[in-house]
Amino acid sequence: MLLVGPSAPGGAVFGRSLPIAAVRDVVPNRVMTWNICNPCEVSNVDRAAEIAAYAPQVIGLQEACVRDVERIRDYLESLHGLVYHVEYGMVLQDWGRCGGLPWSPGAFGQAILSAAPMSDRVHVEYPDGGSEDRGYMAVTTTVGGQRVRVFNTHLAQRRQEEVRADQTAVLATEVARHDRAIVLGDFNAVPDAPELTRIWALAADTDPQCRPSPAGTCEATTDWHLRFDYIFLRGIAPLRHRVQPTASSDHHLLHTDVASSQRVSWSPSRPRLDNGAPPRSSR
């Protein structure tokens, strides 16, 4: 006899893991960013399924509660055979958003899940978060067989341009210390926003066609048809990327595959591979 009932809060009804045929490996050179939307009435089983459809090596989540991330990681393993390590960069203790008890609220902020172990985690809260505390986190892990520094951030909410400019100044100072870096997250700013100037000076968007100029064509990553979510690459060549709308969030999934062995020589105008050829890209 099989008993079927609801999972923990935020989950969905299920009775067992998927059959062994559903177990799969991660894509070792794939990185994803996703603002999972909070507060939103979304099943963590569904969130895990959205991630598992692309099986990235590294996932950066924003607007994440610790309890939700724990369940997502558990479902990725039990339902999809994908095993991840997790590190957190939390900036709020928020009972309203994340549940828990009034004297022990859930933690809210960013998280990074990686199929490879992570080290040297840092968590920095921006001096001014704007209307809500914000920050960035960073870890060192393996992507495409290479060690790389991965940053995950969530900048101040819309119509707070000056605050975001100060935040990117803090973030850019740290990114500049690394020859190989992936900077991802919800920047709450369109590509030609002045507050992103410092980031563009250090790294390129995973989409070579997306640039902070009238000639740039940047695919929207939100339900309100704006580009707010980015994967910036420093010293790393992009291969292909995808923006995938989802019913689970008001932000789309954005993931990219990166070259595993080639490095790029960086200039603010155009990154180039070591052999002088421009980076390849396909939708």
PDB file of C-alpha atoms in Angstrom:
ATOM      1  CA  MET A   1       0.000   0.000   0.000  1.00  0.00           C
ATOM      2  CA  LEU A   2       1.299   3.455  -0.939  1.00  0.00           C
ATOM      3  CA  LEU A   3       0.344   6.441   1.172  1.00  0.00           C
ATOM      4  CA  VAL A   4       0.170   9.692  -0.753  1.00  0.00           C
ATOM      5  CA  GLY A   5      -0.079  13.048   0.987  1.00  0.00           C
ATOM      6  CA  PRO A   6       1.068  16.638   0.890  1.00  0.00           C
ATOM      7  CA  SER A   7       4.713  17.446   1.244  1.00  0.00           C
ATOM      8  CA  ALA A   8       6.148  20.001   3.594  1.00  0.00           C
ATOM      9  CA  PRO A   9       4.711  23.537   3.273  1.00  0.00           C
ATOM     10  CA  GLY A  10       5.542  25.056  -0.070  1.00  0.00           C
ATOM     11  CA  GLY A  11       5.759  21.654  -1.733  1.00  0.00           C
ATOM     12  CA  ALA A  12       3.266  19.615  -3.725  1.00  0.00           C
ATOM     13  CA  VAL A  13       1.495  16.279  -3.459  1.00  0.00           C
ATOM     14  CA  PHE A  14       3.741  13.339  -4.309  1.00  0.00           C
ATOM     15  CA  GLY A  15       4.267   9.770  -3.231  1.00  0.00           C
ATOM     16  CA  ARG A  16       7.690   8.709  -4.477  1.00  0.00           C
ATOM     17  CA  SER A  17      10.725   9.762  -6.459  1.00  0.00           C
ATOM     18  CA  LEU A  18      10.758   9.479 -10.217  1.00  0.00           C
ATOM     19  CA  PRO A  19      11.999   6.163 -11.661  1.00  0.00           C
ATOM     20  CA  ILE A  20      15.719   5.649 -11.988  1.00  0.00           C
ATOM     21  CA  ALA A  21      15.535   6.562 -15.692  1.00  0.00           C
ATOM     22  CA  ALA A  22      14.833  10.138 -14.630  1.00  0.00           C
ATOM     23  CA  VAL A  23      18.185  10.450 -12.843  1.00  0.00           C
ATOM     24  CA  ARG A  24      20.569  12.634 -14.827  1.00  0.00           C
ATOM     25  CA  ASP A  25      23.828  14.535 -14.594  1.00  0.00           C
ATOM     26  CA  VAL A  26      24.345  18.270 -14.524  1.00  0.00           C
ATOM     27  CA  VAL A  27      25.685  20.131 -17.560  1.00  0.00           C
ATOM     28  CA  PRO A  28      29.196  20.922 -16.272  1.00  0.00           C
ATOM     29  CA  ASN A  29      29.662  24.235 -18.095  1.00  0.00           C
ATOM     30  CA  ARG A  30      26.150  25.636 -17.557  1.00  0.00           C
ATOM     31  CA  VAL A  31      25.302  28.500 -15.182  1.00  0.00           C
ATOM     32  CA  MET A  32      21.808  29.793 -14.349  1.00  0.00           C
ATOM     33  CA  THR A  33      20.337  32.803 -12.587  1.00  0.00           C
ATOM     34  CA  TRP A  34      16.744  33.015 -11.391  1.00  0.00           C
ATOM     35  CA  ASN A  35      14.790  35.389  -9.180  1.00  0.00           C
ATOM     36  CA  ILE A  36      12.295  32.860  -7.858  1.00  0.00           C
ATOM     37  CA  CYS A  37       9.754  35.503  -6.739  1.00  0.00           C
ATOM     38  CA  ASN A  38       8.832  36.049  -3.118  1.00  0.00           C
ATOM     39  CA  PRO A  39       6.257  36.256  -1.726  1.00  0.00           C
ATOM     40  CA  CYS A  40       4.632  34.041  -4.345  1.00  0.00           C
ATOM     41  CA  GLU A  41       2.382  31.030  -3.959  1.00  0.00           C
ATOM     42  CA  VAL A  42       4.628  28.664  -5.885  1.00  0.00           C
ATOM     43  CA  SER A  43       5.388  25.000  -5.274  1.00  0.00           C
ATOM     44  CA  ASN A  44       9.011  24.187  -4.556  1.00  0.00           C
ATOM     45  CA  VAL A  45       8.462  20.938  -6.451  1.00  0.00           C
ATOM     46  CA  ASP A  46       7.676  23.060  -9.510  1.00  0.00           C
ATOM     47  CA  ARG A  47      10.694  25.297  -8.899  1.00  0.00           C
ATOM     48  CA  ALA A  48      12.945  22.245  -8.696  1.00  0.00           C
ATOM     49  CA  ALA A  49      11.465  20.865 -11.917  1.00  0.00           C
ATOM     50  CA  GLU A  50      12.143  24.164 -13.709  1.00  0.00           C
ATOM     51  CA  ILE A  51      15.806  23.999 -12.656  1.00  0.00           C
ATOM     52  CA  ALA A  52      16.136  20.285 -13.411  1.00  0.00           C
ATOM     53  CA  ALA A  53      14.926  20.835 -16.987  1.00  0.00           C
ATOM     54  CA  TYR A  54      18.294  22.529 -17.672  1.00  0.00           C
ATOM     55  CA  ALA A  55      20.442  20.852 -14.983  1.00  0.00           C
ATOM     56  CA  PRO A  56      23.016  23.640 -14.581  1.00  0.00           C
ATOM     57  CA  GLN A  57      26.314  23.160 -12.787  1.00  0.00           C
ATOM     58  CA  VAL A  58      25.709  26.374 -10.816  1.00  0.00           C
ATOM     59  CA  ILE A  59      22.448  28.147  -9.978  1.00  0.00           C
ATOM     60  CA  GLY A  60      22.170  31.596  -8.417  1.00  0.00           C
ATOM     61  CA  LEU A  61      18.810  32.297  -6.760  1.00  0.00           C
ATOM     62  CA  GLN A  62      17.467  35.648  -5.599  1.00  0.00           C
ATOM     63  CA  GLU A  63      14.465  36.434  -3.349  1.00  0.00           C
ATOM     64  CA  ALA A  64      15.119  33.088  -1.712  1.00  0.00           C
ATOM     65  CA  CYS A  65      14.125  31.839   1.729  1.00  0.00           C
ATOM     66  CA  VAL A  66      16.412  29.305   3.378  1.00  0.00           C
ATOM     67  CA  ARG A  67      13.551  26.854   3.894  1.00  0.00           C
ATOM     68  CA  ASP A  68      12.538  27.085   0.229  1.00  0.00           C
ATOM     69  CA  VAL A  69      16.114  26.553  -0.948  1.00  0.00           C
ATOM     70  CA  GLU A  70      16.459  23.509   1.306  1.00  0.00           C
ATOM     71  CA  ARG A  71      13.302  21.988  -0.191  1.00  0.00           C
ATOM     72  CA  ILE A  72      14.322  22.826  -3.743  1.00  0.00           C
ATOM     73  CA  ARG A  73      17.668  21.133  -3.193  1.00  0.00           C
ATOM     74  CA  ASP A  74      15.972  18.084  -1.646  1.00  0.00           C
ATOM     75  CA  TYR A  75      13.524  17.783  -4.561  1.00  0.00           C
ATOM     76  CA  LEU A  76      16.320  18.171  -7.097  1.00  0.00           C
ATOM     77  CA  GLU A  77      17.967  15.129  -5.543  1.00  0.00           C
ATOM     78  CA  SER A  78      14.956  12.962  -4.700  1.00  0.00           C
ATOM     79  CA  LEU A  79      12.894  13.647  -7.833  1.00  0.00           C
ATOM     80  CA  HIS A  80      15.567  14.330 -10.439  1.00  0.00           C
ATOM     81  CA  GLY A  81      18.794  12.731  -9.216  1.00  0.00           C
ATOM     82  CA  LEU A  82      20.660  16.058  -9.185  1.00  0.00           C
ATOM     83  CA  VAL A  83      22.855  16.614  -6.127  1.00  0.00           C
ATOM     84  CA  TYR A  84      23.904  20.152  -5.187  1.00  0.00           C
ATOM     85  CA  HIS A  85      25.900  21.867  -2.471  1.00  0.00           C
ATOM     86  CA  VAL A  86      24.366  25.130  -1.218  1.00  0.00           C
ATOM     87  CA  GLU A  87      25.677  28.395   0.228  1.00  0.00           C
ATOM     88  CA  TYR A  88      23.592  31.347   1.432  1.00  0.00           C
ATOM     89  CA  GLY A  89      23.952  35.111   1.390  1.00  0.00           C
ATOM     90  CA  MET A  90      21.009  36.220   3.481  1.00  0.00           C
ATOM     91  CA  VAL A  91      20.276  39.860   4.330  1.00  0.00           C
ATOM     92  CA  LEU A  92      16.915  39.715   6.112  1.00  0.00           C
ATOM     93  CA  GLN A  93      15.206  37.745   8.838  1.00  0.00           C
ATOM     94  CA  ASP A  94      11.663  37.989   7.547  1.00  0.00           C
ATOM     95  CA  TRP A  95       8.758  36.154   9.169  1.00  0.00           C
ATOM     96  CA  GLY A  96       6.251  37.587   6.699  1.00  0.00           C
ATOM     97  CA  ARG A  97       8.166  36.427   3.617  1.00  0.00           C
ATOM     98  CA  CYS A  98       9.807  33.271   4.851  1.00  0.00           C
ATOM     99  CA  GLY A  99       7.637  31.904   7.635  1.00  0.00           C
ATOM    100  CA  GLY A 100       8.942  30.504  10.869  1.00  0.00           C
ATOM    101  CA  LEU A 101       8.049  31.888  14.264  1.00  0.00           C
ATOM    102  CA  PRO A 102       8.027  35.594  15.175  1.00  0.00           C
ATOM    103  CA  TRP A 103      11.054  35.023  17.424  1.00  0.00           C
ATOM    104  CA  SER A 104      12.766  32.766  14.836  1.00  0.00           C
ATOM    105  CA  PRO A 105      11.923  34.067  11.369  1.00  0.00           C
ATOM    106  CA  GLY A 106      13.180  32.601   8.109  1.00  0.00           C
ATOM    107  CA  ALA A 107      16.249  34.059   6.414  1.00  0.00           C
ATOM    108  CA  PHE A 108      15.817  35.830   3.066  1.00  0.00           C
ATOM    109  CA  GLY A 109      18.280  36.836   0.345  1.00  0.00           C
ATOM    110  CA  GLN A 110      20.485  34.977  -2.146  1.00  0.00           C
ATOM    111  CA  ALA A 111      21.690  31.414  -2.507  1.00  0.00           C
ATOM    112  CA  ILE A 112      24.104  29.566  -4.775  1.00  0.00           C
ATOM    113  CA  LEU A 113      23.700  25.876  -5.560  1.00  0.00           C
ATOM    114  CA  SER A 114      26.675  24.114  -7.135  1.00  0.00           C
ATOM    115  CA  ALA A 115      27.227  20.529  -8.188  1.00  0.00           C
ATOM    116  CA  ALA A 116      30.891  20.964  -7.222  1.00  0.00           C
ATOM    117  CA  PRO A 117      32.016  21.930  -3.726  1.00  0.00           C
ATOM    118  CA  MET A 118      32.287  25.651  -2.975  1.00  0.00           C
ATOM    119  CA  SER A 119      34.917  27.473  -0.966  1.00  0.00           C
ATOM    120  CA  ASP A 120      35.855  30.966   0.218  1.00  0.00           C
ATOM    121  CA  ARG A 121      32.263  32.096   0.632  1.00  0.00           C
ATOM    122  CA  VAL A 122      31.765  35.760   1.394  1.00  0.00           C
ATOM    123  CA  HIS A 123      28.544  37.594   2.142  1.00  0.00           C
ATOM    124  CA  VAL A 124      28.453  41.387   1.930  1.00  0.00           C
ATOM    125  CA  GLU A 125      25.480  43.558   2.781  1.00  0.00           C
ATOM    126  CA  TYR A 126      25.526  46.814   0.831  1.00  0.00           C
ATOM    127  CA  PRO A 127      25.952  49.924   3.036  1.00  0.00           C
ATOM    128  CA  ASP A 128      22.676  51.255   1.623  1.00  0.00           C
ATOM    129  CA  GLY A 129      20.137  48.694   0.469  1.00  0.00           C
ATOM    130  CA  GLY A 130      17.535  51.251  -0.506  1.00  0.00           C
ATOM    131  CA  SER A 131      13.969  50.373   0.446  1.00  0.00           C
ATOM    132  CA  GLU A 132      15.049  46.863   1.517  1.00  0.00           C
ATOM    133  CA  ASP A 133      18.377  45.430   2.671  1.00  0.00           C
ATOM    134  CA  ARG A 134      20.358  44.038  -0.257  1.00  0.00           C
ATOM    135  CA  GLY A 135      23.779  42.486  -0.768  1.00  0.00           C
ATOM    136  CA  TYR A 136      25.959  40.121  -2.750  1.00  0.00           C
ATOM    137  CA  MET A 137      27.566  36.773  -2.065  1.00  0.00           C
ATOM    138  CA  ALA A 138      30.517  35.093  -3.748  1.00  0.00           C
ATOM    139  CA  VAL A 139      32.019  31.611  -3.815  1.00  0.00           C
ATOM    140  CA  THR A 140      34.804  29.832  -5.637  1.00  0.00           C
ATOM    141  CA  THR A 141      33.731  26.681  -7.442  1.00  0.00           C
ATOM    142  CA  THR A 142      34.220  24.694 -10.651  1.00  0.00           C
ATOM    143  CA  VAL A 143      32.484  25.513 -13.944  1.00  0.00           C
ATOM    144  CA  GLY A 144      33.460  23.726 -17.133  1.00  0.00           C
ATOM    145  CA  GLY A 145      36.378  22.089 -15.386  1.00  0.00           C
ATOM    146  CA  GLN A 146      37.892  25.459 -14.387  1.00  0.00           C
ATOM    147  CA  ARG A 147      37.976  27.195 -11.028  1.00  0.00           C
ATOM    148  CA  VAL A 148      36.033  30.439 -11.124  1.00  0.00           C
ATOM    149  CA  ARG A 149      34.729  33.079  -8.736  1.00  0.00           C
ATOM    150  CA  VAL A 150      30.921  33.297  -8.867  1.00  0.00           C
ATOM    151  CA  PHE A 151      29.040  36.360  -7.607  1.00  0.00           C
ATOM    152  CA  ASN A 152      25.298  36.496  -6.969  1.00  0.00           C
ATOM    153  CA  THR A 153      23.556  39.795  -6.241  1.00  0.00           C
ATOM    154  CA  HIS A 154      20.177  41.484  -6.023  1.00  0.00           C
ATOM    155  CA  LEU A 155      20.338  45.261  -6.387  1.00  0.00           C
ATOM    156  CA  ALA A 156      17.941  47.851  -4.981  1.00  0.00           C
ATOM    157  CA  GLN A 157      14.413  48.006  -6.274  1.00  0.00           C
ATOM    158  CA  ARG A 158      13.306  50.100  -9.233  1.00  0.00           C
ATOM    159  CA  ARG A 159      13.469  53.906  -9.191  1.00  0.00           C
ATOM    160  CA  GLN A 160      16.484  53.831  -6.852  1.00  0.00           C
ATOM    161  CA  GLU A 161      19.186  54.524  -9.412  1.00  0.00           C
ATOM    162  CA  GLU A 162      21.619  56.325  -7.116  1.00  0.00           C
ATOM    163  CA  VAL A 163      21.449  53.529  -4.562  1.00  0.00           C
ATOM    164  CA  ARG A 164      22.163  50.926  -7.238  1.00  0.00           C
ATOM    165  CA  ALA A 165      25.120  52.974  -8.479  1.00  0.00           C
ATOM    166  CA  ASP A 166      26.670  52.843  -5.019  1.00  0.00           C
ATOM    167  CA  GLN A 167      25.962  49.101  -4.823  1.00  0.00           C
ATOM    168  CA  THR A 168      27.604  48.312  -8.155  1.00  0.00           C
ATOM    169  CA  ALA A 169      30.646  50.333  -7.072  1.00  0.00           C
ATOM    170  CA  VAL A 170      31.030  47.982  -4.090  1.00  0.00           C
ATOM    171  CA  LEU A 171      30.466  44.903  -6.239  1.00  0.00           C
ATOM    172  CA  ALA A 172      32.761  46.005  -9.078  1.00  0.00           C
ATOM    173  CA  THR A 173      35.663  46.627  -6.692  1.00  0.00           C
ATOM    174  CA  GLU A 174      35.571  42.988  -5.642  1.00  0.00           C
ATOM    175  CA  VAL A 175      34.946  41.571  -9.124  1.00  0.00           C
ATOM    176  CA  ALA A 176      37.976  43.455 -10.467  1.00  0.00           C
ATOM    177  CA  ARG A 177      40.244  41.388  -8.196  1.00  0.00           C
ATOM    178  CA  HIS A 178      39.539  38.222 -10.219  1.00  0.00           C
ATOM    179  CA  ASP A 179      40.709  37.333 -13.716  1.00  0.00           C
ATOM    180  CA  ARG A 180      37.951  34.728 -14.105  1.00  0.00           C
ATOM    181  CA  ALA A 181      34.545  35.634 -12.710  1.00  0.00           C
ATOM    182  CA  ILE A 182      30.851  35.063 -13.325  1.00  0.00           C
ATOM    183  CA  VAL A 183      28.604  37.824 -12.010  1.00  0.00           C
ATOM    184  CA  LEU A 184      24.923  36.984 -12.024  1.00  0.00           C
ATOM    185  CA  GLY A 185      21.691  38.137 -10.472  1.00  0.00           C
ATOM    186  CA  ASP A 186      18.786  40.550 -10.581  1.00  0.00           C
ATOM    187  CA  PHE A 187      20.233  44.024 -11.163  1.00  0.00           C
ATOM    188  CA  ASN A 188      16.859  45.806 -11.399  1.00  0.00           C
ATOM    189  CA  ALA A 189      18.286  47.962 -14.203  1.00  0.00           C
ATOM    190  CA  VAL A 190      18.121  47.933 -17.995  1.00  0.00           C
ATOM    191  CA  PRO A 191      21.381  47.470 -19.929  1.00  0.00           C
ATOM    192  CA  ASP A 192      22.041  51.155 -20.649  1.00  0.00           C
ATOM    193  CA  ALA A 193      21.291  52.315 -17.105  1.00  0.00           C
ATOM    194  CA  PRO A 194      24.197  54.485 -15.829  1.00  0.00           C
ATOM    195  CA  GLU A 195      24.428  52.490 -12.610  1.00  0.00           C
ATOM    196  CA  LEU A 196      25.646  49.423 -14.554  1.00  0.00           C
ATOM    197  CA  THR A 197      28.582  51.266 -16.147  1.00  0.00           C
ATOM    198  CA  ARG A 198      31.144  49.863 -13.685  1.00  0.00           C
ATOM    199  CA  ILE A 199      30.011  46.286 -14.337  1.00  0.00           C
ATOM    200  CA  TRP A 200      30.094  46.679 -18.123  1.00  0.00           C
ATOM    201  CA  ALA A 201      33.655  48.026 -17.803  1.00  0.00           C
ATOM    202  CA  LEU A 202      34.718  44.717 -16.235  1.00  0.00           C
ATOM    203  CA  ALA A 203      32.680  42.039 -17.963  1.00  0.00           C
ATOM    204  CA  ALA A 204      30.479  41.210 -20.951  1.00  0.00           C
ATOM    205  CA  ASP A 205      26.935  39.891 -21.003  1.00  0.00           C
ATOM    206  CA  THR A 206      26.627  36.235 -21.927  1.00  0.00           C
ATOM    207  CA  ASP A 207      24.723  37.381 -25.025  1.00  0.00           C
ATOM    208  CA  PRO A 208      27.285  39.139 -27.288  1.00  0.00           C
ATOM    209  CA  GLN A 209      24.408  41.095 -28.874  1.00  0.00           C
ATOM    210  CA  CYS A 210      23.434  42.606 -25.507  1.00  0.00           C
ATOM    211  CA  ARG A 211      25.390  45.812 -24.917  1.00  0.00           C
ATOM    212  CA  PRO A 212      24.717  49.148 -23.181  1.00  0.00           C
ATOM    213  CA  SER A 213      24.295  51.022 -26.449  1.00  0.00           C
ATOM    214  CA  PRO A 214      21.568  51.739 -29.015  1.00  0.00           C
ATOM    215  CA  ALA A 215      23.060  48.985 -31.169  1.00  0.00           C
ATOM    216  CA  GLY A 216      22.587  46.401 -28.432  1.00  0.00           C
ATOM    217  CA  THR A 217      19.677  43.979 -28.534  1.00  0.00           C
ATOM    218  CA  CYS A 218      18.956  42.493 -25.119  1.00  0.00           C
ATOM    219  CA  GLU A 219      16.226  39.931 -24.635  1.00  0.00           C
ATOM    220  CA  ALA A 220      13.760  40.739 -21.838  1.00  0.00           C
ATOM    221  CA  THR A 221      13.975  38.623 -18.679  1.00  0.00           C
ATOM    222  CA  THR A 222      10.849  39.762 -16.819  1.00  0.00           C
ATOM    223  CA  ASP A 223       7.090  39.561 -17.288  1.00  0.00           C
ATOM    224  CA  TRP A 224       7.067  43.347 -17.738  1.00  0.00           C
ATOM    225  CA  HIS A 225       9.338  42.985 -20.800  1.00  0.00           C
ATOM    226  CA  LEU A 226      12.519  44.499 -19.363  1.00  0.00           C
ATOM    227  CA  ARG A 227      16.040  43.111 -19.094  1.00  0.00           C
ATOM    228  CA  PHE A 228      16.857  43.052 -15.363  1.00  0.00           C
ATOM    229  CA  ASP A 229      18.624  39.690 -15.029  1.00  0.00           C
ATOM    230  CA  TYR A 230      22.195  39.138 -16.216  1.00  0.00           C
ATOM    231  CA  ILE A 231      25.050  36.693 -16.384  1.00  0.00           C
ATOM    232  CA  PHE A 232      28.212  38.757 -16.839  1.00  0.00           C
ATOM    233  CA  LEU A 233      31.399  36.915 -17.821  1.00  0.00           C
ATOM    234  CA  ARG A 234      34.931  38.107 -17.062  1.00  0.00           C
ATOM    235  CA  GLY A 235      37.808  36.136 -18.585  1.00  0.00           C
ATOM    236  CA  ILE A 236      35.370  33.456 -19.779  1.00  0.00           C
ATOM    237  CA  ALA A 237      33.961  32.903 -23.283  1.00  0.00           C
ATOM    238  CA  PRO A 238      30.222  32.283 -23.818  1.00  0.00           C
ATOM    239  CA  LEU A 239      28.975  29.505 -26.080  1.00  0.00           C
ATOM    240  CA  ARG A 240      25.186  29.774 -26.015  1.00  0.00           C
ATOM    241  CA  HIS A 241      22.449  31.063 -23.773  1.00  0.00           C
ATOM    242  CA  ARG A 242      18.696  30.873 -23.292  1.00  0.00           C
ATOM    243  CA  VAL A 243      15.994  32.983 -21.688  1.00  0.00           C
ATOM    244  CA  GLN A 244      13.020  30.868 -20.646  1.00  0.00           C
ATOM    245  CA  PRO A 245       9.750  32.388 -19.349  1.00  0.00           C
ATOM    246  CA  THR A 246       8.164  30.411 -16.522  1.00  0.00           C
ATOM    247  CA  ALA A 247       4.844  30.371 -14.732  1.00  0.00           C
ATOM    248  CA  SER A 248       6.716  29.952 -11.443  1.00  0.00           C
ATOM    249  CA  SER A 249       8.073  33.516 -11.259  1.00  0.00           C
ATOM    250  CA  ASP A 250       7.739  37.007 -12.697  1.00  0.00           C
ATOM    251  CA  HIS A 251      11.406  36.688 -13.739  1.00  0.00           C
ATOM    252  CA  HIS A 252      12.476  34.331 -16.511  1.00  0.00           C
ATOM    253  CA  LEU A 253      15.127  31.652 -16.193  1.00  0.00           C
ATOM    254  CA  LEU A 254      18.415  32.727 -17.768  1.00  0.00           C
ATOM    255  CA  HIS A 255      21.171  30.199 -18.331  1.00  0.00           C
ATOM    256  CA  THR A 256      24.391  30.114 -20.305  1.00  0.00           C
ATOM    257  CA  ASP A 257      26.936  27.547 -21.406  1.00  0.00           C
ATOM    258  CA  VAL A 258      30.532  28.726 -21.266  1.00  0.00           C
ATOM    259  CA  ALA A 259      33.730  27.534 -22.919  1.00  0.00           C
ATOM    260  CA  SER A 260      35.583  25.107 -20.688  1.00  0.00           C
ATOM    261  CA  SER A 261      39.145  25.711 -21.831  1.00  0.00           C
ATOM    262  CA  GLN A 262      39.424  29.031 -23.648  1.00  0.00           C
ATOM    263  CA  ARG A 263      40.079  32.302 -21.898  1.00  0.00           C
ATOM    264  CA  VAL A 264      39.204  35.713 -23.257  1.00  0.00           C
ATOM    265  CA  SER A 265      41.163  38.910 -23.399  1.00  0.00           C
ATOM    266  CA  TRP A 266      38.860  41.554 -21.984  1.00  0.00           C
ATOM    267  CA  SER A 267      38.252  45.038 -23.299  1.00  0.00           C
ATOM    268  CA  PRO A 268      35.132  47.124 -22.601  1.00  0.00           C
ATOM    269  CA  SER A 269      34.306  47.274 -26.317  1.00  0.00           C
ATOM    270  CA  ARG A 270      34.369  43.563 -27.170  1.00  0.00           C
ATOM    271  CA  PRO A 271      35.718  40.428 -25.497  1.00  0.00           C
ATOM    272  CA  ARG A 272      37.874  38.172 -27.666  1.00  0.00           C
ATOM    273  CA  LEU A 273      39.095  34.612 -27.343  1.00  0.00           C
ATOM    274  CA  ASP A 274      42.798  34.006 -26.890  1.00  0.00           C
ATOM    275  CA  ASN A 275      43.083  33.064 -30.571  1.00  0.00           C
ATOM    276  CA  GLY A 276      41.655  36.465 -31.575  1.00  0.00           C
ATOM    277  CA  ALA A 277      38.274  35.177 -32.721  1.00  0.00           C
ATOM    278  CA  PRO A 278      35.074  36.696 -31.309  1.00  0.00           C
ATOM    279  CA  PRO A 279      33.148  34.433 -28.922  1.00  0.00           C
ATOM    280  CA  ARG A 280      30.567  32.130 -30.449  1.00  0.00           C
ATOM    281  CA  SER A 281      26.923  32.415 -29.527  1.00  0.00           C
ATOM    282  CA  SER A 282      23.652  30.789 -30.475  1.00  0.00           C
ATOM    283  CA  ARG A 283      20.134  31.192 -29.198  1.00  0.00           C
TER     284      ARG A 283
END
